[in-house]
C-alpha cells in the first residue's frame, strides 16, 4: 500500500505480475470516478509504459497529482523484492 503525498487520495494499492504488467489499481479517497478510470486504463499495461504516460501530470497548482503519485507507487513496486 502506497501513501501518496500532496493529493486528495489517501492510499494507492497496486499489484503487478512477474512481467511488470499491472494487475489491479485501487485508490482510497480522491475523485472516485476519475481514479477508477485511471485504474482501469492502467490494468494490463506495463509499469514503464504507464509511468511514461502519467509521470509529471499536475493537479491545478499542486506539484503532483493522483496519476503522478500512481507513478511513484509503481516505481516503488517495481523495485520491491518479490514475495515468495
Short mmCIF file of N, CA, C and O in Angstrom, two decimals, residues 9-72:
data_model
loop_
_atom_site.label_atom_id
_atom_site.label_comp_id
_atom_site.label_asym_id
_atom_site.label_seq_id
_atom_site.Cartn_x
_atom_site.Cartn_y
_atom_site.Cartn_z
N UNK A 9 -6.14 11.78 -2.61
CA UNK A 9 -6.13 10.34 -2.38
C UNK A 9 -5.28 10.02 -1.15
O UNK A 9 -4.21 10.60 -0.95
N UNK A 10 -5.75 9.09 -0.34
CA UNK A 10 -5.07 8.73 0.91
C UNK A 10 -4.18 7.50 0.77
O UNK A 10 -3.25 7.32 1.56
N UNK A 11 -4.48 6.63 -0.19
CA UNK A 11 -3.70 5.41 -0.37
C UNK A 11 -3.89 4.89 -1.79
O UNK A 11 -4.93 5.11 -2.41
N UNK A 12 -2.87 4.20 -2.28
CA UNK A 12 -2.93 3.54 -3.58
C UNK A 12 -2.47 2.11 -3.39
O UNK A 12 -1.37 1.86 -2.88
N UNK A 13 -3.31 1.16 -3.78
CA UNK A 13 -2.96 -0.25 -3.72
C UNK A 13 -2.83 -0.73 -5.16
O UNK A 13 -3.79 -0.73 -5.92
N UNK A 14 -1.62 -1.12 -5.55
CA UNK A 14 -1.36 -1.54 -6.92
C UNK A 14 -0.56 -2.84 -6.90
O UNK A 14 0.33 -3.01 -6.08
N UNK A 15 -0.92 -3.75 -7.79
CA UNK A 15 -0.18 -5.01 -7.92
C UNK A 15 0.19 -5.23 -9.38
O UNK A 15 -0.49 -4.76 -10.30
N UNK A 16 1.29 -5.95 -9.58
CA UNK A 16 1.75 -6.30 -10.93
C UNK A 16 2.27 -7.73 -10.90
O UNK A 16 2.63 -8.25 -9.83
N UNK A 17 2.30 -8.35 -12.06
CA UNK A 17 2.82 -9.72 -12.12
C UNK A 17 4.33 -9.71 -12.32
O UNK A 17 4.97 -8.65 -12.32
N UNK A 18 4.90 -10.88 -12.48
CA UNK A 18 6.36 -11.02 -12.59
C UNK A 18 6.92 -10.39 -13.87
O UNK A 18 8.13 -10.18 -13.98
N UNK A 19 6.06 -10.06 -14.82
CA UNK A 19 6.48 -9.41 -16.06
C UNK A 19 6.25 -7.90 -16.03
O UNK A 19 6.28 -7.26 -17.08
N UNK A 20 6.00 -7.35 -14.85
CA UNK A 20 5.74 -5.92 -14.66
C UNK A 20 4.48 -5.45 -15.38
O UNK A 20 4.38 -4.30 -15.80
N UNK A 21 3.49 -6.34 -15.51
CA UNK A 21 2.19 -5.98 -16.06
C UNK A 21 1.25 -5.70 -14.88
O UNK A 21 1.11 -6.54 -13.99
N UNK A 22 0.63 -4.54 -14.89
CA UNK A 22 -0.24 -4.13 -13.79
C UNK A 22 -1.50 -4.99 -13.78
O UNK A 22 -2.17 -5.13 -14.79
N UNK A 23 -1.80 -5.55 -12.61
CA UNK A 23 -2.96 -6.42 -12.46
C UNK A 23 -4.15 -5.70 -11.85
O UNK A 23 -5.29 -5.96 -12.23
N UNK A 24 -3.91 -4.81 -10.89
CA UNK A 24 -5.01 -4.06 -10.28
C UNK A 24 -4.50 -2.76 -9.69
O UNK A 24 -3.34 -2.64 -9.31
N UNK A 25 -5.39 -1.78 -9.66
CA UNK A 25 -5.10 -0.47 -9.07
C UNK A 25 -6.34 -0.02 -8.30
O UNK A 25 -7.43 0.01 -8.88
N UNK A 26 -6.16 0.30 -7.03
CA UNK A 26 -7.24 0.84 -6.21
C UNK A 26 -6.75 2.09 -5.51
O UNK A 26 -5.67 2.10 -4.95
N UNK A 27 -7.56 3.13 -5.56
CA UNK A 27 -7.28 4.38 -4.85
C UNK A 27 -8.26 4.49 -3.69
O UNK A 27 -9.45 4.17 -3.85
N UNK A 28 -7.79 4.97 -2.56
CA UNK A 28 -8.66 5.29 -1.42
C UNK A 28 -8.72 6.80 -1.32
O UNK A 28 -7.69 7.46 -1.17
N UNK A 29 -9.92 7.34 -1.45
CA UNK A 29 -10.09 8.78 -1.44
C UNK A 29 -9.84 9.37 -2.82
O UNK A 29 -9.53 8.66 -3.77
N UNK A 30 -10.01 10.67 -2.93
CA UNK A 30 -9.80 11.33 -4.20
C UNK A 30 -11.06 11.34 -5.05
O UNK A 30 -12.15 11.05 -4.57
N UNK A 31 -10.94 11.69 -6.30
CA UNK A 31 -12.06 11.79 -7.24
C UNK A 31 -12.40 10.40 -7.75
O UNK A 31 -11.77 9.90 -8.68
N UNK A 32 -13.39 9.78 -7.14
CA UNK A 32 -13.68 8.37 -7.34
C UNK A 32 -13.80 7.96 -8.81
O UNK A 32 -13.14 7.01 -9.25
N UNK A 33 -14.61 8.64 -9.58
CA UNK A 33 -14.81 8.26 -10.98
C UNK A 33 -13.53 8.37 -11.80
O UNK A 33 -13.19 7.46 -12.56
N UNK A 34 -12.83 9.47 -11.65
CA UNK A 34 -11.58 9.65 -12.39
C UNK A 34 -10.55 8.60 -12.01
O UNK A 34 -9.85 8.06 -12.88
N UNK A 35 -10.45 8.30 -10.72
CA UNK A 35 -9.44 7.35 -10.28
C UNK A 35 -9.80 5.92 -10.67
O UNK A 35 -8.91 5.11 -10.96
N UNK A 36 -11.09 5.61 -10.73
CA UNK A 36 -11.49 4.30 -11.26
C UNK A 36 -11.08 4.18 -12.72
O UNK A 36 -10.63 3.14 -13.18
N UNK A 37 -11.27 5.28 -13.46
CA UNK A 37 -10.88 5.29 -14.88
C UNK A 37 -9.39 5.11 -15.06
O UNK A 37 -8.95 4.34 -15.92
N UNK A 38 -8.59 5.81 -14.27
CA UNK A 38 -7.14 5.67 -14.35
C UNK A 38 -6.74 4.23 -14.04
O UNK A 38 -5.92 3.64 -14.74
N UNK A 39 -7.34 3.65 -13.01
CA UNK A 39 -7.04 2.27 -12.65
C UNK A 39 -7.39 1.30 -13.77
O UNK A 39 -6.63 0.39 -14.09
N UNK A 40 -8.56 1.51 -14.39
CA UNK A 40 -8.99 0.63 -15.49
C UNK A 40 -8.05 0.75 -16.69
O UNK A 40 -7.72 -0.26 -17.33
N UNK A 41 -7.60 1.96 -16.99
CA UNK A 41 -6.68 2.15 -18.11
C UNK A 41 -5.30 1.56 -17.83
O UNK A 41 -4.62 1.10 -18.74
N UNK A 42 -4.89 1.58 -16.57
CA UNK A 42 -3.56 1.07 -16.21
C UNK A 42 -3.51 -0.45 -16.20
O UNK A 42 -2.48 -1.04 -16.52
N UNK A 43 -4.63 -1.10 -15.86
CA UNK A 43 -4.65 -2.58 -15.80
C UNK A 43 -4.28 -3.17 -17.15
O UNK A 43 -4.76 -2.74 -18.19
N UNK A 44 -3.41 -4.14 -17.11
CA UNK A 44 -2.97 -4.83 -18.33
C UNK A 44 -1.81 -4.15 -19.03
O UNK A 44 -1.29 -4.67 -20.02
N UNK A 45 -1.38 -3.00 -18.52
CA UNK A 45 -0.28 -2.24 -19.12
C UNK A 45 1.03 -2.52 -18.38
O UNK A 45 1.02 -2.85 -17.21
N UNK A 46 2.14 -2.35 -19.07
CA UNK A 46 3.45 -2.48 -18.44
C UNK A 46 3.69 -1.27 -17.53
O UNK A 46 3.30 -0.14 -17.86
N UNK A 47 4.35 -1.51 -16.41
CA UNK A 47 4.65 -0.45 -15.45
C UNK A 47 5.35 0.72 -16.14
O UNK A 47 4.95 1.87 -15.97
N UNK A 48 6.39 0.46 -16.90
CA UNK A 48 7.16 1.54 -17.54
C UNK A 48 6.32 2.34 -18.53
O UNK A 48 6.52 3.55 -18.68
N UNK A 49 5.37 1.69 -19.20
CA UNK A 49 4.51 2.41 -20.14
C UNK A 49 3.60 3.40 -19.41
O UNK A 49 3.41 4.53 -19.86
N UNK A 50 3.04 2.96 -18.29
CA UNK A 50 2.16 3.84 -17.51
C UNK A 50 2.96 5.00 -16.92
O UNK A 50 2.53 6.15 -16.99
N UNK A 51 4.14 4.71 -16.40
CA UNK A 51 4.99 5.78 -15.87
C UNK A 51 5.30 6.79 -16.97
O UNK A 51 5.23 8.00 -16.76
N UNK A 52 5.63 6.31 -18.15
CA UNK A 52 5.96 7.20 -19.26
C UNK A 52 4.82 8.12 -19.66
O UNK A 52 5.05 9.23 -20.12
N UNK A 53 3.59 7.66 -19.47
CA UNK A 53 2.43 8.46 -19.87
C UNK A 53 1.93 9.38 -18.77
O UNK A 53 1.38 10.45 -19.06
N UNK A 54 2.06 8.99 -17.52
CA UNK A 54 1.41 9.72 -16.43
C UNK A 54 2.36 10.54 -15.54
O UNK A 54 1.89 11.45 -14.84
N UNK A 55 3.63 10.21 -15.56
CA UNK A 55 4.56 10.92 -14.68
C UNK A 55 4.63 12.40 -15.02
O UNK A 55 4.69 12.80 -16.18
N UNK A 56 4.58 13.23 -13.99
CA UNK A 56 4.71 14.66 -14.17
C UNK A 56 3.39 15.41 -14.34
O UNK A 56 3.39 16.64 -14.38
N UNK A 57 2.26 14.69 -14.42
CA UNK A 57 0.97 15.36 -14.51
C UNK A 57 0.72 16.09 -13.20
O UNK A 57 0.97 15.57 -12.13
N UNK A 58 0.22 17.32 -13.32
CA UNK A 58 -0.07 18.13 -12.14
C UNK A 58 -1.57 18.32 -12.00
O UNK A 58 -2.30 18.29 -12.99
N UNK A 59 -2.00 18.56 -10.78
CA UNK A 59 -3.41 18.83 -10.48
C UNK A 59 -3.52 20.28 -10.03
O UNK A 59 -3.10 20.62 -8.93
N UNK A 60 -4.05 21.11 -10.90
CA UNK A 60 -4.17 22.53 -10.56
C UNK A 60 -2.82 23.14 -10.25
O UNK A 60 -1.87 22.98 -11.01
N UNK A 61 -2.74 23.80 -9.12
CA UNK A 61 -1.49 24.45 -8.70
C UNK A 61 -0.56 23.52 -7.92
O UNK A 61 0.53 23.91 -7.54
N UNK A 62 -1.00 22.28 -7.69
CA UNK A 62 -0.17 21.32 -6.96
C UNK A 62 0.99 20.88 -7.85
O UNK A 62 0.90 20.90 -9.07
N UNK A 63 2.07 20.45 -7.23
CA UNK A 63 3.23 19.98 -7.98
C UNK A 63 3.13 18.51 -8.36
O UNK A 63 4.06 17.96 -8.95
N UNK A 64 2.01 17.87 -8.03
CA UNK A 64 1.79 16.46 -8.31
C UNK A 64 0.31 16.25 -8.56
O UNK A 64 -0.47 17.19 -8.60
N UNK A 65 -0.08 15.00 -8.77
CA UNK A 65 -1.48 14.63 -8.99
C UNK A 65 -1.63 13.17 -8.62
O UNK A 65 -0.64 12.46 -8.38
N UNK A 66 -2.85 12.68 -8.60
CA UNK A 66 -3.04 11.25 -8.34
C UNK A 66 -2.38 10.38 -9.41
O UNK A 66 -1.74 9.38 -9.08
N UNK A 67 -2.46 10.72 -10.71
CA UNK A 67 -1.74 9.93 -11.71
C UNK A 67 -0.22 9.96 -11.47
O UNK A 67 0.46 8.93 -11.61
N UNK A 68 0.31 11.12 -11.11
CA UNK A 68 1.75 11.23 -10.82
C UNK A 68 2.11 10.40 -9.60
O UNK A 68 3.15 9.73 -9.58
N UNK A 69 1.25 10.41 -8.58
CA UNK A 69 1.51 9.61 -7.39
C UNK A 69 1.39 8.12 -7.69
O UNK A 69 2.10 7.31 -7.10
N UNK A 70 0.51 7.73 -8.62
CA UNK A 70 0.46 6.34 -9.06
C UNK A 70 1.81 5.94 -9.63
O UNK A 70 2.30 4.83 -9.38
N UNK A 71 2.45 6.82 -10.37
CA UNK A 71 3.78 6.54 -10.92
C UNK A 71 4.79 6.29 -9.81
O UNK A 71 5.62 5.38 -9.91
N UNK A 72 4.70 7.07 -8.74
CA UNK A 72 5.60 6.86 -7.60
C UNK A 72 5.35 5.50 -6.97
O UNK A 72 6.29 4.79 -6.60
#
